[in-house]
Coordinates of C-alpha atoms in Angstrom, one line a residue:
M65 CA 126.6 -17.2 43.1
Q66 CA 125.7 -18.9 46.6
P67 CA 123.0 -17.4 48.7
T68 CA 124.6 -15.0 51.3
D69 CA 125.1 -16.4 54.6
T70 CA 123.8 -13.5 56.6
Q71 CA 124.1 -15.8 59.9
H72 CA 127.7 -15.3 59.8
P73 CA 128.8 -12.6 62.1
D74 CA 131.4 -10.9 59.8
Y75 CA 128.4 -10.3 57.2
F76 CA 126.6 -7.3 58.9
H77 CA 129.5 -6.4 60.7
K78 CA 131.4 -5.6 58.0
V79 CA 128.5 -3.4 56.6
V80 CA 128.9 -1.5 59.6
D81 CA 132.2 0.1 57.9
C82 CA 133.1 2.1 61.3
Q83 CA 132.8 -0.6 63.6
W84 CA 134.6 -2.8 61.3
A85 CA 137.4 -0.4 61.2
C86 CA 137.4 0.1 64.9
P87 CA 140.1 -2.6 66.3
A88 CA 137.9 -2.7 69.3
H89 CA 134.9 -3.1 67.4
T90 CA 133.3 -0.3 69.2
D91 CA 129.3 0.0 68.2
V92 CA 129.6 3.7 66.5
P93 CA 126.2 4.2 65.5
E94 CA 124.5 2.8 68.5
Y95 CA 126.2 5.7 70.6
I96 CA 125.7 8.3 68.3
R97 CA 121.9 7.7 68.7
L98 CA 122.1 7.8 72.1
I99 CA 123.9 11.3 71.8
A100 CA 121.5 12.5 69.5
Q101 CA 118.7 11.5 72.3
G102 CA 120.8 13.4 74.9
R103 CA 121.3 9.8 76.6
F104 CA 125.2 11.0 77.3
T105 CA 126.1 8.6 79.9
D106 CA 124.5 5.4 77.9
A107 CA 126.7 6.4 75.1
Y108 CA 129.7 6.4 77.3
M109 CA 129.1 3.0 78.5
V110 CA 128.5 1.8 74.9
N111 CA 132.0 3.0 74.2
R112 CA 133.5 2.2 77.6
H113 CA 132.5 -1.6 77.0
S114 CA 134.6 -1.9 74.0
N115 CA 137.5 1.2 74.1
V116 CA 137.8 1.4 77.8
F117 CA 138.9 5.1 77.6
P118 CA 136.1 7.0 75.8
G119 CA 137.1 10.5 77.4
I120 CA 140.9 9.8 76.1
L121 CA 140.1 8.4 72.9
G122 CA 137.7 11.0 72.2
R123 CA 140.5 13.3 72.2
V124 CA 143.5 11.8 70.8
C125 CA 142.4 8.3 69.1
D126 CA 143.9 7.6 65.5
R127 CA 140.2 7.5 64.3
P128 CA 140.1 4.7 61.8
C129 CA 136.7 4.4 62.0
E130 CA 136.5 7.9 59.9
P131 CA 138.1 7.1 56.8
A132 CA 135.5 4.0 56.5
C133 CA 132.5 6.1 57.1
R134 CA 129.9 5.7 55.1
R135 CA 129.2 9.3 54.7
G136 CA 132.1 10.1 53.1
R137 CA 130.8 7.8 49.9
V138 CA 127.8 10.7 49.7
E139 CA 129.9 13.8 50.5
Q140 CA 133.7 14.7 51.0
K141 CA 133.7 14.4 55.0
P142 CA 132.9 11.6 57.3
V143 CA 130.8 11.9 60.6
A144 CA 133.0 13.4 63.4
I145 CA 133.1 10.1 65.5
C146 CA 135.5 10.7 67.6
R147 CA 134.7 14.1 68.6
L148 CA 131.2 12.7 69.1
K149 CA 133.1 10.0 71.8
R150 CA 134.5 13.0 73.4
V151 CA 130.7 14.5 73.8
A152 CA 129.7 11.5 75.5
A153 CA 132.4 11.8 77.9
D154 CA 132.7 15.3 78.7
H155 CA 128.6 15.4 79.4
R156 CA 127.7 12.2 81.2
E157 CA 127.0 11.8 84.7
A158 CA 129.7 12.4 87.1
D159 CA 129.7 9.3 89.0
I160 CA 129.3 6.1 86.8
A161 CA 130.3 3.5 89.9
A162 CA 127.2 2.3 90.0
R163 CA 127.5 1.1 86.2
L164 CA 130.8 -0.1 86.5
P165 CA 131.4 -4.1 86.7
K166 CA 131.1 -5.4 90.4
I167 CA 134.1 -6.6 91.9
P168 CA 134.3 -9.8 93.6
K169 CA 135.0 -9.7 97.4
R170 CA 136.1 -13.6 97.1
K171 CA 139.1 -13.8 94.6
N172 CA 139.8 -17.0 92.4
G173 CA 143.0 -17.4 93.8
K174 CA 144.8 -16.5 90.5
R175 CA 147.6 -13.7 90.7
V176 CA 148.5 -11.8 87.2
A177 CA 151.5 -9.2 86.9
C178 CA 151.2 -6.8 84.1
I179 CA 154.6 -4.7 83.2
G180 CA 153.8 -1.4 82.5
A181 CA 150.7 0.9 83.0
G182 CA 149.6 2.0 79.9
P183 CA 146.5 1.3 77.9
A184 CA 147.0 -2.4 77.0
S185 CA 147.6 -3.2 80.7
L186 CA 145.1 -1.4 82.3
T187 CA 142.6 -3.1 79.8
V188 CA 144.0 -6.3 81.0
A189 CA 143.1 -5.3 84.5
N190 CA 139.6 -3.9 83.5
D191 CA 138.7 -7.3 82.2
L192 CA 140.3 -9.4 84.9
M193 CA 139.5 -7.7 87.9
P194 CA 135.5 -8.4 87.6
L195 CA 136.3 -12.3 87.4
G196 CA 137.9 -12.3 90.8
Y197 CA 141.5 -12.2 89.6
E198 CA 144.2 -10.3 91.6
V199 CA 146.1 -7.9 89.3
T200 CA 149.4 -6.3 90.1
I201 CA 150.6 -3.7 87.8
F202 CA 154.4 -2.3 87.8
E203 CA 155.0 0.9 86.4
Q204 CA 158.7 2.5 86.3
F205 CA 157.4 6.1 86.6
A206 CA 155.6 7.9 89.4
E207 CA 152.4 8.0 87.4
P208 CA 150.5 5.7 85.3
G209 CA 149.2 5.8 81.9
G210 CA 152.4 4.8 79.6
L211 CA 152.7 6.8 76.5
M212 CA 149.2 8.1 77.1
R213 CA 151.0 10.0 79.9
T214 CA 154.2 10.5 78.7
N215 CA 154.3 11.2 74.9
I216 CA 150.5 12.9 74.3
P217 CA 150.9 16.8 75.5
S218 CA 148.4 18.1 77.8
F219 CA 147.5 20.6 75.3
R220 CA 145.7 17.4 73.8
L221 CA 145.3 15.3 76.5
P222 CA 144.4 17.1 79.9
P223 CA 145.7 15.2 82.9
D224 CA 142.4 15.0 84.8
V225 CA 140.8 13.1 82.1
L226 CA 143.5 11.0 81.9
N227 CA 143.5 10.4 85.6
E228 CA 139.9 9.7 86.0
E229 CA 139.7 7.0 83.2
I230 CA 142.7 5.3 84.8
Q231 CA 141.2 5.7 88.1
Q232 CA 138.0 4.2 87.2
I233 CA 140.0 1.0 86.7
V234 CA 142.6 1.1 89.5
R235 CA 139.9 1.9 92.0
M236 CA 138.8 -1.9 91.2
G237 CA 141.2 -3.0 93.6
V238 CA 144.2 -3.2 91.4
D239 CA 147.6 -3.3 93.3
L240 CA 149.4 -0.7 90.9
R241 CA 153.2 -0.1 92.1
L242 CA 154.7 2.8 91.0
N243 CA 158.3 3.6 90.8
H244 CA 158.5 0.0 90.2
P245 CA 160.7 -0.8 87.2
V246 CA 160.9 -4.7 86.2
T247 CA 164.6 -5.1 85.7
S248 CA 164.3 -9.0 85.8
L249 CA 161.4 -11.3 84.1
R250 CA 163.0 -14.4 86.0
A251 CA 163.1 -12.4 89.3
L252 CA 159.0 -11.5 88.5
L253 CA 158.2 -15.2 87.1
G254 CA 159.7 -16.6 90.6
E255 CA 157.3 -14.5 92.7
G256 CA 154.6 -16.8 91.8
F257 CA 152.1 -15.2 89.3
D258 CA 149.8 -17.6 87.7
A259 CA 150.2 -15.5 84.2
V260 CA 152.5 -12.4 83.4
F261 CA 151.3 -9.7 80.5
V262 CA 154.1 -7.5 79.3
G263 CA 152.3 -4.2 78.2
S264 CA 155.8 -2.0 78.6
G265 CA 154.8 -0.4 74.9
A266 CA 157.9 0.3 72.5
P267 CA 160.1 2.6 75.0
K268 CA 163.3 3.5 72.6
G269 CA 163.1 6.4 70.0
K270 CA 165.3 5.8 67.0
D271 CA 168.4 7.6 66.8
L272 CA 170.0 9.0 64.1
K273 CA 174.0 8.6 63.3
L274 CA 175.1 11.3 61.1
P275 CA 178.4 13.2 61.2
G276 CA 178.4 15.5 63.8
R277 CA 176.0 13.6 66.0
Q278 CA 178.4 13.4 69.1
E279 CA 179.6 16.9 68.8
A280 CA 175.8 18.5 68.9
A281 CA 174.6 15.8 71.4
D282 CA 173.2 18.3 73.9
H283 CA 171.0 19.8 71.7
I284 CA 170.0 16.8 69.7
H285 CA 166.9 15.2 71.2
I286 CA 164.8 11.6 71.0
G287 CA 161.3 12.6 70.4
I288 CA 159.8 10.2 72.7
A289 CA 162.3 10.6 75.5
W290 CA 162.0 14.6 75.2
L291 CA 158.1 14.4 75.2
E292 CA 158.6 12.4 78.4
S293 CA 160.6 14.6 80.0
V294 CA 158.5 17.4 79.2
A295 CA 155.7 15.6 80.6
F296 CA 157.0 15.4 84.0
G297 CA 158.8 18.8 84.0
H298 CA 162.1 18.0 83.6
V299 CA 162.4 20.0 80.3
D300 CA 160.6 23.5 80.2
R301 CA 162.4 25.3 77.2
I302 CA 163.9 24.9 73.9
G303 CA 166.1 27.0 71.4
E304 CA 164.4 29.7 69.2
R305 CA 165.0 27.3 66.2
V306 CA 164.0 24.1 65.9
L307 CA 164.0 21.3 63.3
I308 CA 162.0 18.1 63.9
I309 CA 163.2 15.1 61.9
G310 CA 160.3 12.8 61.0
V311 CA 156.5 13.2 59.9
G312 CA 154.7 10.7 62.3
N313 CA 152.3 11.8 64.9
T314 CA 155.0 11.9 67.4
A315 CA 156.9 14.6 65.4
M316 CA 153.5 16.7 65.3
D317 CA 153.7 16.7 69.1
C318 CA 157.2 18.0 69.2
C319 CA 156.9 20.7 66.9
R320 CA 154.0 21.8 68.9
T321 CA 155.4 21.2 72.1
S322 CA 158.4 23.3 71.1
L323 CA 156.3 26.3 70.3
R324 CA 154.8 26.3 73.7
L325 CA 158.5 26.0 75.3
G326 CA 159.7 29.1 73.5
A327 CA 160.3 28.2 70.1
K328 CA 159.9 31.0 67.7
N329 CA 160.7 29.2 64.2
V330 CA 160.1 25.2 64.0
K331 CA 160.1 23.2 60.8
V332 CA 159.5 19.6 60.2
M333 CA 161.6 18.0 58.0
A334 CA 160.4 15.1 55.6
R335 CA 162.4 13.1 53.2
K336 CA 159.5 12.1 51.0
P337 CA 156.4 13.5 49.8
R338 CA 153.5 14.5 51.7
A339 CA 151.4 11.5 50.3
F340 CA 153.9 9.2 52.2
F341 CA 153.5 11.0 55.6
K342 CA 152.8 8.8 58.5
A343 CA 151.1 11.7 60.5
S344 CA 147.2 11.9 60.6
A345 CA 145.8 14.7 58.3
W346 CA 144.3 16.2 61.3
E347 CA 147.4 16.3 63.2
L348 CA 149.3 17.9 60.3
E349 CA 146.5 20.3 59.7
D350 CA 146.5 21.5 63.6
A351 CA 150.6 22.0 63.4
E352 CA 150.3 24.2 60.5
E353 CA 147.7 26.4 62.2
E354 CA 150.3 27.2 64.6
S355 CA 152.8 28.0 61.7
V356 CA 154.9 24.9 61.7
G357 CA 156.7 24.7 58.4
I358 CA 156.5 21.1 56.8
V359 CA 159.7 20.8 54.3
V360 CA 159.3 17.7 52.2
N361 CA 161.9 15.8 50.3
R362 CA 165.0 16.9 52.3
A363 CA 167.0 13.7 53.6
P364 CA 169.2 14.4 56.6
K365 CA 173.3 14.5 55.6
S366 CA 174.9 16.0 58.8
F367 CA 174.7 17.6 62.1
V368 CA 176.8 20.9 61.6
T369 CA 178.5 22.5 64.5
E370 CA 180.6 25.4 65.5
Q371 CA 183.0 25.4 68.0
G372 CA 181.4 22.3 69.6
R373 CA 177.8 23.5 69.3
L374 CA 174.9 22.7 67.0
T375 CA 174.2 25.4 64.2
G376 CA 171.9 23.5 62.1
M377 CA 171.8 20.5 59.5
L378 CA 172.7 19.9 56.0
F379 CA 170.1 18.1 53.7
D380 CA 170.2 16.3 50.4
Q381 CA 167.2 17.6 48.0
M382 CA 165.5 14.9 46.9
E383 CA 163.5 13.9 43.7
Y384 CA 161.3 10.8 43.5
E385 CA 159.9 9.0 40.4
L386 CA 156.3 7.7 40.9
D387 CA 154.5 5.0 39.2
D388 CA 150.8 5.3 38.0
H389 CA 149.9 4.0 41.2
G390 CA 151.6 6.8 43.2
R391 CA 154.5 4.4 44.3
I392 CA 158.3 5.7 44.3
V393 CA 160.0 3.5 41.7
G394 CA 163.3 6.0 41.9
E395 CA 164.9 8.7 43.9
R396 CA 167.9 11.0 43.2
V397 CA 169.9 13.7 44.9
V398 CA 169.4 17.0 43.0
G399 CA 171.3 19.4 45.5
E400 CA 171.9 19.8 49.2
E401 CA 170.6 22.6 51.7
F402 CA 171.4 24.0 54.9
F403 CA 168.9 24.5 57.8
P404 CA 169.7 26.7 60.7
A405 CA 168.7 25.3 64.3
D406 CA 169.5 25.4 67.9
D407 CA 167.8 22.3 68.6
V408 CA 167.0 19.2 66.7
I409 CA 164.2 16.6 67.7
L410 CA 164.5 12.9 66.2
A411 CA 161.1 11.5 65.7
I412 CA 161.9 8.8 63.2
G413 CA 160.2 5.9 64.9
Q414 CA 160.1 3.4 67.9
E415 CA 161.5 0.3 68.8
N416 CA 160.9 -2.2 71.5
A417 CA 163.5 -2.5 74.0
F418 CA 163.6 -5.9 76.6
P419 CA 167.1 -5.7 78.0
W420 CA 165.2 -7.1 81.3
I421 CA 164.1 -10.1 79.5
E422 CA 166.6 -13.1 80.0
R423 CA 167.0 -14.9 76.8
D424 CA 167.1 -18.8 78.6
L425 CA 163.4 -18.4 79.5
G426 CA 161.9 -19.9 76.5
I427 CA 160.8 -16.6 74.9
E428 CA 161.5 -16.7 71.6
F429 CA 162.9 -13.6 69.6
D430 CA 163.0 -12.6 66.2
R431 CA 165.9 -11.2 64.0
W432 CA 164.9 -7.8 65.0
D433 CA 165.0 -8.8 68.7
V434 CA 160.9 -8.6 69.1
P435 CA 159.4 -11.5 70.6
V436 CA 157.4 -13.9 68.7
V437 CA 153.8 -13.4 69.7
D438 CA 150.6 -15.4 68.6
K439 CA 148.3 -12.8 66.7
V440 CA 145.3 -14.4 68.2
T441 CA 146.0 -15.7 71.5
F442 CA 149.1 -12.8 72.5
Q443 CA 150.9 -15.6 74.0
S444 CA 154.4 -15.9 73.8
T445 CA 156.6 -18.9 73.2
R446 CA 156.4 -19.5 76.6
P447 CA 153.2 -20.7 78.2
G448 CA 151.6 -17.8 80.8
V449 CA 153.6 -14.9 79.6
F450 CA 151.6 -12.7 77.1
F451 CA 152.5 -9.5 75.1
G452 CA 150.3 -6.6 74.1
G453 CA 150.3 -3.0 72.9
D454 CA 152.9 -1.7 71.2
A455 CA 155.2 -4.4 73.2
A456 CA 153.7 -7.2 71.0
F457 CA 153.7 -5.8 67.3
G458 CA 155.6 -2.3 67.5
P459 CA 154.1 0.8 67.5
K460 CA 150.4 1.5 66.8
N461 CA 148.1 3.4 68.7
I462 CA 145.9 3.6 71.8
I463 CA 142.9 1.6 70.3
W464 CA 145.1 -1.1 69.4
A465 CA 146.6 -1.4 73.0
V466 CA 143.0 -1.5 74.0
E467 CA 142.2 -4.5 71.8
H468 CA 145.3 -6.3 72.6
G469 CA 144.1 -6.1 76.2
H470 CA 140.8 -7.5 75.6
Q471 CA 141.9 -10.5 73.8
A472 CA 145.3 -11.0 76.0
A473 CA 142.7 -11.2 78.9
I474 CA 140.5 -13.7 77.2
S475 CA 143.8 -16.1 76.8
I476 CA 144.9 -15.1 80.5
H477 CA 141.6 -16.4 81.6
R478 CA 141.7 -19.5 79.7
H479 CA 145.4 -20.4 80.9
C480 CA 144.7 -19.4 84.7
Q481 CA 141.8 -21.8 84.5
G482 CA 143.8 -24.9 82.9
E483 CA 142.2 -24.5 79.1
S484 CA 143.8 -24.0 75.7
V485 CA 144.3 -20.3 74.8
R486 CA 142.8 -21.0 71.7
D487 CA 139.6 -22.4 72.7
R488 CA 138.1 -18.9 72.5
L489 CA 134.0 -17.7 71.9
P490 CA 133.6 -16.8 68.4
P491 CA 131.7 -13.2 67.8
G492 CA 128.0 -13.3 67.2
V493 CA 125.0 -11.2 66.0
N494 CA 121.7 -10.7 66.7
L495 CA 118.8 -8.7 64.8
Q496 CA 116.3 -6.9 66.0
S497 CA 113.5 -5.1 63.7
R498 CA 112.8 -1.4 64.1
K499 CA 109.4 -1.4 63.0
M500 CA 106.8 0.6 64.6
G501 CA 104.2 0.7 61.9
V502 CA 103.7 0.3 58.2
H503 CA 105.9 3.4 57.5
E504 CA 107.2 4.3 60.8
W505 CA 110.9 3.2 61.9
A506 CA 112.4 3.3 65.8
Y507 CA 115.1 5.4 64.2
A508 CA 115.7 8.4 62.0
N509 CA 115.9 7.4 58.4
D510 CA 116.0 11.0 56.4
Y511 CA 119.3 12.3 55.1
A512 CA 120.3 15.2 56.7
P513 CA 122.3 17.5 54.3
V514 CA 124.4 19.4 57.0
E515 CA 128.3 19.6 56.6
R516 CA 130.6 18.4 59.1
R517 CA 130.6 20.5 62.2
L518 CA 133.9 22.3 62.8
V519 CA 135.2 21.5 66.5
P520 CA 135.8 25.0 68.3
H521 CA 139.6 25.6 69.2
V522 CA 141.2 27.9 71.7
S523 CA 142.4 31.3 69.9
L524 CA 145.9 31.4 68.6
K525 CA 146.7 34.2 70.6
E526 CA 145.7 32.2 73.9
R527 CA 146.9 28.8 73.5
F528 CA 150.6 29.3 73.9
K529 CA 150.3 31.2 77.2
K530 CA 150.4 27.5 79.1
L531 CA 151.5 24.3 78.4
N532 CA 148.5 22.5 79.2
I533 CA 145.7 24.9 77.7
E534 CA 143.7 22.3 75.9
V535 CA 143.4 23.3 72.3
E536 CA 140.3 21.7 71.2
L537 CA 137.3 22.9 73.3
G538 CA 134.7 20.1 71.8
F539 CA 131.3 20.4 70.6
T540 CA 128.9 21.8 72.4
I541 CA 125.7 19.6 73.0
E542 CA 123.5 21.9 70.3
Q543 CA 126.6 21.3 67.8
A544 CA 126.9 17.7 69.1
A545 CA 122.7 16.9 68.0
Q546 CA 123.7 18.5 64.6
E547 CA 126.6 16.3 63.8
A548 CA 124.8 13.3 65.0
Q549 CA 122.5 13.8 62.3
R550 CA 125.1 13.2 59.5
C551 CA 125.3 9.2 60.6
L552 CA 123.5 7.1 58.2
N553 CA 122.6 4.4 60.8
C554 CA 124.5 1.8 58.9
D555 CA 123.8 -0.7 61.7
V556 CA 120.1 -0.7 60.9
Q557 CA 120.4 -3.2 58.2
T558 CA 118.3 -3.9 55.2
V559 CA 117.0 -7.6 55.9
F560 CA 115.7 -9.6 53.3
D561 CA 113.2 -12.7 53.3
A562 CA 113.0 -14.1 49.8
K563 CA 110.1 -16.0 50.8
L564 CA 107.9 -13.1 51.0
C565 CA 109.1 -11.5 47.6
I566 CA 106.5 -11.3 44.8
E567 CA 108.9 -9.7 42.3
C568 CA 107.2 -6.7 41.8
D569 CA 110.1 -4.3 41.6
A570 CA 108.8 -1.9 44.2
C571 CA 111.7 -1.7 46.0
V572 CA 114.1 -1.5 43.1
D573 CA 112.1 1.3 41.6
I574 CA 112.3 3.5 44.8
C575 CA 116.0 2.8 45.6
P576 CA 117.5 6.3 45.4
V577 CA 121.3 5.0 44.5
D578 CA 120.1 1.8 42.5
C579 CA 121.8 -0.7 44.9
L580 CA 119.1 -3.4 44.2
T581 CA 118.6 -5.5 40.9
I582 CA 116.6 -8.7 40.6
T583 CA 118.3 -10.9 37.8
V584 CA 119.3 -13.9 37.0
N585 CA 122.2 -15.6 38.9
G586 CA 125.8 -15.7 37.9
S587 CA 129.0 -15.8 38.8
E588 CA 130.2 -12.7 40.9
P589 CA 132.2 -10.8 38.3
D590 CA 129.2 -11.6 35.8
L591 CA 126.8 -10.3 38.6
R592 CA 128.7 -7.2 39.5
S593 CA 128.8 -6.0 35.8
R594 CA 124.9 -6.4 35.4
L595 CA 123.8 -4.4 38.3
R596 CA 121.8 -1.2 37.5
A597 CA 124.8 0.5 39.0
P598 CA 127.8 -1.7 38.4
A599 CA 129.6 -2.7 41.7
K600 CA 133.3 -1.9 41.4
N601 CA 134.1 -2.1 45.0
L602 CA 135.4 -5.8 45.2
S603 CA 136.1 -5.2 49.1
Q604 CA 132.5 -5.0 49.8
A605 CA 130.5 -8.2 49.6
L606 CA 127.2 -8.5 47.4
F607 CA 124.1 -9.8 49.2
V608 CA 122.6 -12.8 47.0
S609 CA 119.1 -14.0 47.8
T610 CA 118.1 -17.4 47.3
P611 CA 116.2 -17.9 44.4
L612 CA 112.7 -16.3 44.0
K613 CA 109.8 -18.5 43.8
Q614 CA 108.1 -16.9 41.2
T615 CA 111.2 -16.8 38.6
G616 CA 113.8 -18.5 39.9
R617 CA 115.9 -14.9 39.7
V618 CA 117.7 -13.7 42.7
M619 CA 117.8 -10.2 44.8
V620 CA 121.0 -8.8 44.9
K621 CA 122.4 -5.8 46.6
D622 CA 125.7 -3.8 46.6
E623 CA 126.4 -3.1 50.4
D624 CA 128.8 -0.6 49.1
L625 CA 126.2 1.5 47.5
C626 CA 123.3 1.2 50.2
L627 CA 122.4 4.0 52.4
H628 CA 120.3 2.0 54.8
C629 CA 117.6 4.9 54.1
G630 CA 114.8 2.2 54.6
L631 CA 112.7 3.3 51.6
C632 CA 112.8 -0.4 50.1
A633 CA 111.2 -1.6 53.4
E634 CA 108.5 0.8 53.4
R635 CA 108.0 0.6 49.7
C636 CA 107.6 -3.2 50.1
P637 CA 103.7 -4.4 50.0
T638 CA 104.6 -8.1 51.5
A639 CA 107.4 -6.8 54.2
A640 CA 110.0 -8.8 52.1
W641 CA 112.3 -5.9 53.3
D642 CA 113.0 -5.0 56.9
M643 CA 115.2 -2.8 58.8
Q644 CA 116.8 -4.5 61.4
K645 CA 119.5 -3.2 64.0
S646 CA 122.6 -5.5 63.9
F647 CA 124.3 -6.1 67.2
V648 CA 127.6 -7.8 66.9
H649 CA 129.0 -9.0 69.9
W650 CA 132.6 -9.1 70.3
P651 CA 133.3 -11.7 73.3
H652 CA 135.9 -10.3 76.2
A653 CA 137.0 -12.5 79.1
A654 CA 133.6 -12.3 81.1
D655 CA 131.9 -13.7 78.0
N656 CA 134.3 -16.9 78.1
A657 CA 134.0 -17.1 81.7
A658 CA 130.1 -16.9 81.9
A659 CA 130.4 -19.6 78.8
D660 CA 132.6 -21.8 81.3
A661 CA 130.3 -21.5 84.3
A662 CA 127.1 -22.7 81.9
R663 CA 129.2 -25.4 80.8
N664 CA 130.1 -26.6 84.2
P665 CA 127.7 -25.3 86.6
K666 CA 128.6 -25.6 90.3
I667 CA 126.6 -28.0 92.3
A668 CA 125.8 -26.8 95.7

């Protein structure tokens, strides 16, 4: 194998599995260390730089970081990364205005319109306002937030948390126009904006066209529209027996909301086995804790009515044949079953809807009537019109919408400055040694064998008294300190200098997980089979050094096994191994603007 290029930013970025898995590239280990030190405001600002909404996402993020957490390789449960994010938000200083980007009084003369006041548009405004842009956000509802407000119940995301983090951005000087739906993109383009960003989400819930649908229409609800009506106080009750069709996160919000509006018996109906559910495991756990029934292998067949009123639904009972990989290779109907219901909520998916975009504006749509959007620049086929969040590629989650906003803001800046939207700064990486003495490090490198802390909840007796009682209470400072100890500091990298190695094997001998091997070089499959512990996870790279000067062999490290404990660096007599913190820098619009200014300095 060729020597590993550790100068490439992706190498050390990918080793920090949680940060690699986060769409917004949040520096997770860094903010966890700050929490451990009681520096909650600093931890909040590290979060805010990348994910913009730490208080919101600390409650409702889909947590792609946690399944990737390296702690899950040494014991069953990962670090509670998301809930630690909330700790930083809950315990930070009340006023962080002085630490937010400064907004120039003199604007740059460029005007940007954002459609929809959801997370993607708000992120665009957050990134462009400090550069002197005038940003106008058009929102159809009376309050901003998009799906964060309309589709996430207040018992999961309190309005005061939502309002505060939105206002941090609006107070930058954003022209927020509420109750102002955009009904014609042509008309908006005629208002002289230099760029338009579409962050309108995927606002159309999918329907279920089955026999009885029209007769029972008054008691059949589209999930996202129903949650929206609840959020704005238009709906405050539901029948005692409720069926939820679908098993995504929206379905979980619908079933738990139903219980708070008077339902006594709520069942979530799933067409396939549990392994195929789209809902996050923790969302399913929360629903089942509240006695929601999950019924699998039931395919909706018809709505059943009597004298024009819904009485329930008829379902086909399904059986599935799975292959060795757990994939469905066959299905059959083995019977049918009736479930009584006073109301049915359909949570079977969401779709984009753009009736307000005229089809002769140069914006190409695909066969699913979704705009064609470049996955790097987020620009549509009409220059100057950009899409992000669910409006770009369909329903995902808030953290994806935030990253879309960051990337779209770069493109909008490039476009408005007359530059190519594809001309973007690459990510970078910096390394800083954590050595304080011969055997001392500026981070805790011992293994803490504590179990994952459980987040306290409001009791089942109390939580249903009001719709807006937040169920999760969050960690106390003491609980957060214990949970922070579980982080393995994956961003403090084992960095090797082949020139200093004397091939004494001390590092190999002391490694507790056998991730180091000094051996003759070979092809990757060959090397992987000859290591002290065979490297079977092909998704994570091997580190391979340059030839060592004593024998010409190479130092090989399996990044999948390494715990970043630092014992190799402590034991090495020549300091060939060092522990260095990796700072992965993922450029935002401000970085591109700074680079432009450096290339083209103004002459007074």
